[in-house]
Amino acid sequence: MKKQIVTLNINGEDMDLRIAPMDVLADVLRKEAGLTGTKKGCGQGDCGACTVIIDGKAVLSCLTLAIACQGKKITTIEGIADQKTGEMNPIQKAFLNHGAVQCGFCTPGMIMSSYNLLTRNPQPTRADIRRALSGNLCRCTGYLLIFEAVEACAAEGGVL
Amino acid sequence: MNILTPFEYFAPATLDEALELLATKENAKVLAGGTDLMVQLKEKMIHPVNVIDITHVPELNEFKCEEGQGAVLGACTTDAFCEFSEELKAKFPAFAYAAGEIGGPQVREMGTIGGNLANSGPSAETPASLICYRAQLVLASKNGERTIPVEDFITGNRKNCLEAGEIIKTIILPEPAANTFVKYGYVGMRSSMEIDIANMCIRLDVEDGEIKDAMCVMGSVAIKPLISEAVPAALIGTKVGDEEAIKAAAEAAQSEVHPITDVRASAAYRVDVIGALCRRLLRELAAEIN
Ligand SMILES: Cc1cc2nc3c(=O)[nH]c(=O)nc-3n(C[C@H](O)[C@H](O)[C@H](O)COP(=O)(O)OP(=O)(O)OC[C@H]3O[C@@H](n4cnc5c(N)ncnc54)[C@H](O)[C@@H]3O)c2cc1C
Ligand code: FES
Ligand code: FES
């Protein structure tokens, strides 16, 4: 199937990308847009490593056709840092400061799910956090430090 | 870089356009949230030549839930929408709960109720409660529309009565009577992102503490949702919360299921789970009603 030029709005920028109908967003982000922050773990919807935010919803880029994202706003892990200064978002800092990162493979997905939670619910309970992150697997940390990082970020003023 | 077999992609903006494409494009498959379809494409279980994305069709995204009017859901209503809808939680709590137990948060933001039904997997989360709430489906094709109860829709493992070129357009939930109480429950290996070992939904219609009518639907124990005959027989005419009746109902449910052994659970364990689910749901219902 021939590739066509499709415009996708990624992190506030319109990007013209070469996309075939069957390309999934995770691959297009990494290989066409050069945004390798988004990880592809299972490619099957099970791990959440590929989580991005589309039109305000945390979704899985490995199960999303890139071509179906025309006209939508896509935010990746690269897009939540300050776009001018490059300064990390408070949730990114919280993950670092609280040791919520070990191998780091789950981290972009964890952060996108956490970011999405905190934009909707700035003062989540531990139960809210556990539920919001229940679609993200981490094989290293045991989750506790991740939950603490999200709580600390909420306590220190949130993500915005 | 892609591992999917090539196909052509269409995103019709109207229902007519969608139905026309489905009627005319060879080997076409409907795409809603993609949480089942994309996995099936990746596993090379299906090989469509044309993929028709129906999520832009306005009729498939409608939502109505007015007082005394039940609810009307376009097929592309997402699982997450149902999980969070205050109206649905108030009127159809067992359905809203079931929708909120599908996969994880991202899967629920993508996945749709129409997709959950059309996929017709034996362990699907929403059919049992929709059947207990007596939900109907409006199916649409280029040749017109027809309405059928959810319980007649699923005919087997990943089989349903959709004909070529036909889609689920709307899910209609009739207004429940004030004396109707419904509860859904499931058992899985972990609390999210798992496939149910067994699930169950029970409806009780109650007058003065007595069960006048009952329904029990079990999932993940047969090739399609199993509508119990023995559980209502054990419950009708008894008092809500009567422990003898609860035990009899659980045994009745167990006598009806002949589940399989698979990677998730043995057949014997599934039978135990069915008994436990039945007792748990009936006790929870009693606590709510009394
Ligand atoms: C990690 C993961 C966990 C999951 N966990 C659960 C779970 O716990 N419980 C559960 O029940 N499901 C689960 N699922 C399956 C899935 O998320 C749900 O079944 C979902 O509701 C499907 O909706 P969809 O819109 O994504 O369907 P799609 O994938 O878009 O479509 C599914 C099928 O239905 C057809 N279809 C879709 N909409 C229509 C329509 N309106 N008319 C006719 N045909 C249509 C498609 O052609 C396809 O064959 C899980 C999936 C994943 C990836
Ligand atoms: S890579 Fe998308 S869920 Fe695992
Ligand atoms: S830090 Fe390694 S998987 Fe989470």
Coordinates of C-alpha atoms and ligand atoms in Angstrom, one line a residue:
Chain A
M1 CA 0.0 0.0 0.0
K2 CA 1.5 3.4 -1.0
K3 CA 2.6 5.8 1.6
Q4 CA 0.9 9.2 1.5
I5 CA 1.7 12.5 3.1
V6 CA -0.5 13.1 6.1
T7 CA -0.5 16.0 8.4
L8 CA -0.6 15.2 12.1
N9 CA -0.6 17.7 14.9
I10 CA 2.0 16.5 17.4
N11 CA 2.9 18.5 20.5
G12 CA 1.3 21.6 19.0
E13 CA 3.1 21.4 15.7
D14 CA 1.7 20.3 12.3
M15 CA 4.0 17.7 10.9
D16 CA 3.8 16.3 7.4
L17 CA 4.6 12.6 7.6
R18 CA 4.8 9.7 5.2
I19 CA 2.2 7.3 6.4
A20 CA 0.6 4.1 5.0
P21 CA -2.9 3.2 6.1
M22 CA -1.8 0.3 8.2
D23 CA 1.0 2.2 10.1
V24 CA 0.3 2.4 13.8
L25 CA 0.9 5.7 15.6
A26 CA 3.6 4.3 17.9
D27 CA 5.8 3.4 14.8
V28 CA 5.1 6.7 13.0
L29 CA 6.0 8.8 16.1
R30 CA 9.3 6.9 16.6
K31 CA 10.4 6.4 13.0
E32 CA 8.8 9.2 10.9
A33 CA 8.5 12.0 13.5
G34 CA 11.7 11.1 15.3
L35 CA 10.0 11.2 18.6
T36 CA 11.5 8.1 20.3
G37 CA 10.3 9.0 23.8
T38 CA 7.2 6.9 23.2
K39 CA 8.1 3.3 23.8
K40 CA 6.6 0.2 22.2
G41 CA 6.6 -2.7 24.6
C42 CA 4.1 -5.4 23.8
G43 CA 2.5 -3.8 20.7
Q44 CA -0.7 -5.5 21.8
G45 CA -2.4 -3.1 24.2
D46 CA -1.2 -4.9 27.4
C47 CA 1.7 -2.8 28.8
G48 CA 0.9 0.9 28.4
A49 CA 4.4 1.9 27.4
C50 CA 3.1 3.5 24.2
T51 CA 0.6 5.7 26.0
V52 CA 0.1 9.2 24.4
I53 CA -2.6 11.7 24.9
I54 CA -5.0 12.3 22.0
D55 CA -7.6 15.1 22.4
G56 CA -7.3 14.9 26.1
K57 CA -7.5 11.1 26.5
A58 CA -4.7 8.8 27.4
V59 CA -4.7 6.1 24.7
L60 CA -2.4 3.4 23.3
S61 CA -0.4 4.4 20.3
C62 CA 0.3 0.8 19.4
L63 CA -3.4 0.1 18.7
T64 CA -4.1 3.4 17.0
L65 CA -3.8 3.8 13.2
A66 CA -1.7 7.0 12.5
I67 CA -3.9 7.9 9.6
A68 CA -6.9 8.0 11.9
C69 CA -5.3 10.8 13.9
Q70 CA -5.7 13.5 11.3
G71 CA -7.3 16.6 12.8
K72 CA -6.6 15.4 16.3
K73 CA -4.2 16.8 18.9
I74 CA -1.5 14.3 19.9
T75 CA 0.7 14.9 22.9
T76 CA 3.7 12.7 23.6
I77 CA 6.2 12.6 26.5
E78 CA 8.3 15.2 24.5
G79 CA 5.3 17.5 24.5
I80 CA 4.7 18.0 28.2
A81 CA 8.1 19.6 28.9
D82 CA 8.2 23.4 28.4
Q83 CA 8.5 23.7 24.6
K84 CA 10.6 26.9 24.7
T85 CA 13.0 26.3 27.6
G86 CA 13.0 22.5 27.5
E87 CA 12.4 22.5 31.3
M88 CA 10.8 19.3 32.4
N89 CA 7.2 19.2 33.5
P90 CA 6.7 18.9 37.3
I91 CA 5.5 15.3 36.9
Q92 CA 8.7 14.4 35.1
K93 CA 10.8 16.0 37.8
A94 CA 8.7 14.2 40.5
F95 CA 9.5 10.8 38.9
L96 CA 13.2 11.6 38.9
N97 CA 13.2 13.1 42.4
H98 CA 11.3 10.2 43.9
G99 CA 13.3 7.4 42.3
A100 CA 10.3 6.3 40.3
V101 CA 12.5 5.3 37.3
Q102 CA 14.7 2.3 37.1
C103 CA 15.2 0.8 33.6
G104 CA 12.9 3.6 32.4
F105 CA 11.1 1.7 29.7
C106 CA 7.7 2.1 31.3
T107 CA 8.4 5.7 32.3
P108 CA 7.1 7.7 29.4
G109 CA 3.8 5.7 29.5
M110 CA 3.6 6.0 33.2
I111 CA 4.2 9.7 33.1
M112 CA 1.6 10.3 30.3
S113 CA -1.1 8.4 32.3
S114 CA -0.1 10.3 35.5
Y115 CA -0.1 13.6 33.6
N116 CA -3.5 12.9 32.2
L117 CA -4.8 11.9 35.7
L118 CA -3.5 15.1 37.3
T119 CA -5.0 17.4 34.6
R120 CA -8.4 15.8 35.3
N121 CA -8.1 15.2 39.0
P122 CA -5.5 17.5 40.6
Q123 CA -5.9 15.9 44.1
P124 CA -6.2 12.1 43.5
T125 CA -6.3 9.6 46.3
R126 CA -3.9 6.6 46.3
A127 CA -6.8 4.5 45.0
D128 CA -7.4 7.0 42.1
I129 CA -3.7 6.8 41.2
R130 CA -3.6 3.0 41.3
R131 CA -6.7 2.9 39.0
A132 CA -5.3 5.5 36.6
L133 CA -2.0 3.6 36.3
S134 CA -3.6 0.1 36.1
G135 CA -3.1 0.0 32.4
N136 CA 0.7 0.6 32.7
L137 CA 3.0 -2.2 33.6
C138 CA 6.3 -1.7 35.4
R139 CA 8.7 -4.7 35.8
C140 CA 11.2 -2.8 37.9
T141 CA 10.0 -0.5 40.6
G142 CA 7.1 -2.3 42.3
Y143 CA 5.0 0.8 41.6
L144 CA 5.3 2.2 45.1
L145 CA 7.8 5.0 44.2
I146 CA 5.7 5.8 41.1
F147 CA 2.6 6.3 43.3
E148 CA 4.6 8.4 45.7
A149 CA 5.9 10.5 42.8
V150 CA 2.4 11.3 41.6
E151 CA 1.3 12.2 45.1
A152 CA 4.2 14.4 45.6
C153 CA 3.6 16.2 42.2
A154 CA -0.1 16.7 43.2
A155 CA 1.0 18.1 46.6
E156 CA 3.6 20.4 45.1
G157 CA 1.2 22.2 42.7
G158 CA 0.4 19.6 40.0
V159 CA 1.3 19.4 36.3
L160 CA 0.3 22.7 34.8
Chain B
M1 CA 8.2 -1.0 10.0
N2 CA 4.7 -2.1 10.0
I3 CA 3.6 -5.6 10.7
L4 CA 0.0 -5.3 9.5
T5 CA -1.1 -6.7 6.1
P6 CA -1.9 -3.7 3.8
F7 CA -5.4 -2.3 3.6
E8 CA -7.2 0.8 2.4
Y9 CA -8.5 3.1 5.1
F10 CA -11.8 5.0 5.0
A11 CA -13.3 7.4 7.5
P12 CA -16.9 8.1 6.4
A13 CA -18.5 11.2 7.9
T14 CA -22.1 10.1 7.6
L15 CA -24.0 6.9 8.3
D16 CA -25.2 6.5 4.7
E17 CA -21.6 6.8 3.5
A18 CA -20.4 4.2 6.0
L19 CA -23.2 1.7 5.0
E20 CA -22.5 2.4 1.3
L21 CA -18.8 1.6 1.8
L22 CA -19.6 -1.5 3.7
A23 CA -22.0 -2.7 1.0
T24 CA -19.6 -2.0 -1.9
K25 CA -16.0 -2.4 -0.7
E26 CA -14.8 -6.0 -0.9
N27 CA -13.6 -7.7 2.3
A28 CA -14.3 -4.7 4.4
K29 CA -14.0 -4.6 8.2
V30 CA -15.5 -2.0 10.6
L31 CA -13.0 -0.2 12.9
A32 CA -14.3 1.4 16.1
G33 CA -11.9 1.8 19.0
G34 CA -9.6 -0.8 17.5
T35 CA -8.7 -2.5 20.8
D36 CA -9.9 -5.9 19.5
L37 CA -9.5 -5.3 15.8
M38 CA -5.9 -4.0 15.9
V39 CA -4.9 -7.0 17.9
Q40 CA -6.6 -9.4 15.5
L41 CA -4.9 -7.6 12.6
K42 CA -1.5 -7.9 14.3
E43 CA -2.1 -11.6 15.0
K44 CA -3.1 -12.1 11.4
M45 CA -6.4 -13.6 12.5
I46 CA -8.2 -11.4 9.9
H47 CA -7.1 -10.0 6.5
P48 CA -9.4 -7.2 5.5
V49 CA -8.6 -5.3 2.3
N50 CA -10.7 -2.3 3.4
V51 CA -11.0 -0.8 6.9
I52 CA -14.0 1.5 7.5
D53 CA -13.5 3.7 10.6
I54 CA -17.0 4.4 11.8
T55 CA -16.1 6.7 14.8
H56 CA -16.8 9.9 12.9
V57 CA -20.4 9.1 12.2
P58 CA -22.6 11.4 14.3
E59 CA -25.5 8.8 14.8
L60 CA -23.0 6.3 16.3
N61 CA -21.9 8.9 18.9
E62 CA -25.2 10.0 20.2
F63 CA -26.1 9.6 23.8
K64 CA -29.5 10.1 25.5
C65 CA -30.4 9.3 29.1
E66 CA -33.4 11.3 30.1
E67 CA -35.7 10.8 33.1
G68 CA -38.1 7.9 32.6
Q69 CA -36.7 7.3 29.1
G70 CA -34.1 4.7 29.6
A71 CA -31.0 5.4 27.6
V72 CA -29.9 5.4 24.0
L73 CA -26.2 4.9 23.2
G74 CA -24.6 5.2 19.8
A75 CA -22.5 2.1 19.1
C76 CA -19.3 4.1 19.3
T77 CA -20.0 5.3 22.8
T78 CA -16.7 4.5 24.6
D79 CA -16.4 2.2 27.6
A80 CA -14.9 5.1 29.6
F81 CA -17.9 7.3 28.8
C82 CA -20.2 4.7 30.3
E83 CA -17.9 4.2 33.3
F84 CA -18.0 7.9 34.2
S85 CA -21.5 8.9 33.1
E86 CA -23.5 10.0 36.1
E87 CA -26.8 9.3 34.4
L88 CA -25.8 5.7 33.5
K89 CA -24.3 5.1 36.9
A90 CA -27.6 6.2 38.5
K91 CA -29.9 4.3 36.2
F92 CA -27.9 1.3 35.0
P93 CA -25.2 0.9 37.7
A94 CA -24.3 -2.7 36.8
F95 CA -23.7 -1.8 33.2
A96 CA -21.6 1.3 34.1
Y97 CA -19.6 -0.8 36.5
A98 CA -19.1 -3.6 33.9
A99 CA -17.9 -1.0 31.3
G100 CA -15.4 0.4 33.9
E101 CA -13.9 -3.1 34.4
I102 CA -12.9 -3.6 30.8
G103 CA -9.1 -3.7 30.3
G104 CA -7.3 -0.7 31.7
P105 CA -8.0 3.1 31.5
Q106 CA -6.4 3.6 28.0
V107 CA -8.3 0.6 26.6
R108 CA -11.6 2.0 28.0
E109 CA -11.0 5.4 26.4
M110 CA -10.6 3.7 23.0
G111 CA -12.9 0.8 23.2
T112 CA -16.6 1.1 22.4
I113 CA -19.7 -0.7 23.6
G114 CA -20.6 -1.6 20.0
G115 CA -17.2 -3.1 19.6
N116 CA -17.4 -5.1 22.8
L117 CA -20.7 -6.6 21.5
A118 CA -19.7 -7.1 17.9
N119 CA -16.5 -8.8 18.9
S120 CA -18.7 -11.3 20.7
G121 CA -15.9 -12.8 22.8
P122 CA -17.1 -15.4 25.4
S123 CA -15.5 -13.4 28.2
A124 CA -16.8 -10.0 27.1
E125 CA -17.6 -7.6 30.0
T126 CA -20.8 -5.9 28.9
P127 CA -23.2 -8.4 27.4
A128 CA -24.4 -10.0 30.7
S129 CA -25.5 -6.7 32.2
L130 CA -27.0 -5.4 29.0
I131 CA -29.1 -8.7 28.7
C132 CA -30.3 -8.2 32.4
Y133 CA -31.4 -4.7 31.6
R134 CA -33.3 -6.1 28.6
A135 CA -31.2 -4.0 26.1
Q136 CA -32.0 -4.0 22.4
L137 CA -29.7 -3.3 19.5
V138 CA -30.6 -1.4 16.3
L139 CA -28.7 -3.0 13.4
A140 CA -28.3 -0.9 10.3
S141 CA -27.3 -1.8 6.7
K142 CA -27.9 -0.2 3.3
N143 CA -31.1 -2.2 3.2
G144 CA -32.6 -0.7 6.3
E145 CA -32.7 -1.3 10.1
R146 CA -33.9 -4.0 12.4
T147 CA -34.0 -4.3 16.2
I148 CA -33.1 -7.3 18.2
P149 CA -32.5 -8.1 21.9
V150 CA -28.9 -8.4 23.0
E151 CA -29.5 -11.9 24.2
D152 CA -30.3 -13.0 20.6
F153 CA -27.4 -11.1 19.1
I154 CA -24.4 -13.2 20.2
T155 CA -24.7 -16.7 18.7
G156 CA -21.3 -18.3 19.5
N157 CA -17.6 -17.7 20.2
R158 CA -16.9 -14.5 18.2
K159 CA -20.1 -15.1 16.3
N160 CA -23.2 -12.9 16.1
C161 CA -26.1 -12.3 13.8
L162 CA -24.6 -9.3 11.9
E163 CA -25.1 -9.8 8.2
A164 CA -22.6 -8.7 5.6
G165 CA -22.7 -4.9 5.4
E166 CA -24.6 -4.6 8.7
I167 CA -23.4 -2.7 11.8
I168 CA -24.6 -2.1 15.3
K169 CA -26.0 1.4 15.2
T170 CA -27.6 1.9 18.6
I171 CA -27.9 0.2 22.0
I172 CA -31.3 0.9 23.5
L173 CA -31.7 0.4 27.3
P174 CA -35.4 0.5 28.4
E175 CA -36.1 2.4 31.6
P176 CA -35.8 0.0 34.5
A177 CA -38.7 -0.4 36.9
A178 CA -38.2 1.1 40.4
N179 CA -38.3 -2.3 41.9
T180 CA -35.6 -3.7 39.7
F181 CA -32.1 -4.3 41.1
V182 CA -29.1 -5.5 39.0
K183 CA -25.5 -6.4 40.1
Y184 CA -22.5 -7.5 38.0
G185 CA -19.4 -9.2 39.2
Y186 CA -16.4 -11.1 37.8
V187 CA -13.4 -13.0 38.9
G188 CA -10.0 -12.7 37.1
M189 CA -6.4 -13.3 37.7
R190 CA -5.7 -9.6 38.6
S191 CA -8.0 -6.6 38.9
S192 CA -7.2 -5.0 35.6
M193 CA -6.0 -5.8 32.1
E194 CA -7.1 -9.4 32.5
I195 CA -9.6 -11.7 30.8
D196 CA -12.4 -12.9 33.1
I197 CA -12.3 -16.4 34.4
A198 CA -16.0 -16.0 34.9
N199 CA -18.5 -13.2 35.1
M200 CA -22.1 -13.0 36.1
C201 CA -25.0 -10.5 36.2
I202 CA -28.1 -11.0 38.3
R203 CA -31.4 -9.0 38.1
L204 CA -34.0 -9.2 40.8
D205 CA -37.5 -7.7 40.5
V206 CA -38.7 -7.3 44.1
E207 CA -42.1 -6.5 45.8
D208 CA -42.4 -6.3 49.6
G209 CA -39.1 -8.1 50.0
E210 CA -40.1 -11.0 47.8
I211 CA -38.4 -11.9 44.6
K212 CA -41.1 -11.7 41.9
D213 CA -38.8 -12.2 38.9
A214 CA -35.1 -12.9 38.4
M215 CA -32.5 -13.2 35.7
C216 CA -29.0 -14.6 35.8
V217 CA -26.5 -14.3 32.9
M218 CA -23.1 -15.9 33.1
G219 CA -20.1 -15.1 30.9
S220 CA -16.8 -16.8 30.2
V221 CA -18.3 -20.2 31.0
A222 CA -19.7 -21.1 27.6
I223 CA -19.3 -20.0 23.9
K224 CA -21.8 -17.2 24.5
P225 CA -23.5 -15.6 27.5
L226 CA -25.4 -18.3 29.3
I227 CA -28.9 -17.3 30.5
S228 CA -29.8 -19.4 33.5
E229 CA -33.1 -21.2 33.8
A230 CA -32.4 -22.8 37.2
V231 CA -31.3 -19.7 39.1
P232 CA -34.6 -17.8 38.6
A233 CA -36.5 -21.0 39.5
A234 CA -34.6 -21.2 42.7
L235 CA -35.2 -17.5 43.6
I236 CA -38.7 -16.6 42.5
G237 CA -41.1 -16.5 45.4
T238 CA -38.3 -16.4 48.1
K239 CA -37.4 -13.5 50.3
V240 CA -34.5 -11.3 49.3
G241 CA -31.4 -12.4 51.3
D242 CA -32.8 -15.8 52.3
E243 CA -29.6 -17.8 52.8
E244 CA -31.3 -21.1 51.9
A245 CA -32.4 -19.6 48.6
I246 CA -29.0 -18.1 48.0
K247 CA -27.3 -21.5 48.4
A248 CA -29.9 -23.2 46.2
A249 CA -29.4 -20.5 43.5
A250 CA -25.6 -20.9 43.6
E251 CA -25.9 -24.7 43.2
A252 CA -28.4 -24.2 40.5
A253 CA -26.0 -22.0 38.6
Q254 CA -23.2 -24.5 39.1
S255 CA -25.4 -27.3 37.7
E256 CA -25.9 -25.4 34.5
V257 CA -22.3 -24.5 33.5
H258 CA -19.9 -26.8 31.7
P259 CA -16.9 -24.6 31.3
I260 CA -13.6 -25.4 29.7
T261 CA -10.1 -25.7 31.1
D262 CA -7.7 -23.1 29.6
V263 CA -4.6 -21.1 30.6
R264 CA -6.6 -19.0 32.9
A265 CA -8.5 -21.5 35.0
S266 CA -9.5 -25.2 35.2
A267 CA -13.1 -26.2 34.5
A268 CA -13.5 -27.2 38.1
Y269 CA -12.3 -23.9 39.4
R270 CA -14.6 -22.1 37.1
V271 CA -17.6 -24.0 38.5
D272 CA -16.5 -23.0 42.0
V273 CA -16.2 -19.4 40.9
I274 CA -19.7 -19.5 39.5
G275 CA -21.1 -20.6 42.9
A276 CA -19.1 -18.0 44.7
L277 CA -20.1 -15.2 42.3
C278 CA -23.8 -16.1 42.6
R279 CA -23.7 -16.1 46.4
R280 CA -21.7 -12.8 46.5
L281 CA -24.0 -11.0 44.1
L282 CA -27.2 -12.2 45.8
R283 CA -25.8 -11.1 49.2
E284 CA -24.8 -7.7 47.8
L285 CA -28.2 -7.3 46.3
A286 CA -29.8 -8.1 49.6
A287 CA -27.7 -5.6 51.4
E288 CA -28.7 -2.9 48.8
I289 CA -32.5 -3.8 48.8
N290 CA -33.1 -4.4 52.6
Ligands
LIG1 C1 -5.3 -5.0 26.9 C2 -6.7 -5.2 26.6 C3 -7.5 -5.6 27.6 C4 -8.9 -5.9 27.4 N1 -9.7 -6.3 28.4 C5 -11.0 -6.5 28.2 C6 -11.8 -7.0 29.3 O1 -11.4 -7.0 30.4 N2 -13.1 -7.2 29.0 C7 -13.6 -7.1 27.7 O2 -14.8 -7.4 27.5 N3 -12.9 -6.7 26.7 C8 -11.6 -6.4 26.9 N4 -10.8 -6.1 25.8 C9 -11.4 -6.0 24.5 C10 -11.9 -4.7 24.0 O3 -11.2 -3.6 24.6 C11 -13.4 -4.4 24.2 O4 -14.1 -5.6 23.6 C12 -13.8 -3.2 23.4 O5 -15.0 -2.7 24.0 C13 -13.9 -3.4 22.0 O6 -14.4 -2.2 21.4 P1 -13.6 -1.5 20.1 O7 -14.4 -0.3 19.8 O8 -12.2 -1.3 20.5 O9 -13.7 -2.6 19.0 P2 -12.9 -2.8 17.7 O10 -11.6 -3.4 18.0 O11 -12.9 -1.5 16.9 O12 -13.9 -3.8 17.0 C14 -14.1 -5.1 17.5 C15 -14.9 -5.9 16.5 O13 -16.2 -5.4 16.3 C16 -16.5 -4.9 15.1 N5 -17.2 -3.7 15.3 C17 -16.9 -2.6 16.1 N6 -17.9 -1.7 16.1 C18 -18.9 -2.2 15.4 C19 -20.3 -1.8 15.1 N7 -20.8 -0.7 15.6 N8 -21.0 -2.6 14.3 C20 -20.5 -3.8 13.8 N9 -19.3 -4.2 14.0 C21 -18.5 -3.5 14.8 C22 -15.1 -4.8 14.4 O14 -15.2 -5.0 13.0 C23 -14.3 -5.9 15.0 O15 -14.6 -7.1 14.5 C24 -9.4 -5.8 26.0 C25 -8.6 -5.3 25.0 C26 -7.2 -5.1 25.3 C27 -6.3 -4.6 24.2
FES2 S1 3.2 -1.2 23.4 FE1 1.2 -0.4 23.4 S2 0.3 -1.3 25.2 FE2 2.3 -2.3 25.0
FES3 S1 11.3 1.2 35.4 FE1 11.7 -0.6 34.3 S2 9.7 -1.2 33.6 FE2 9.3 0.4 34.9

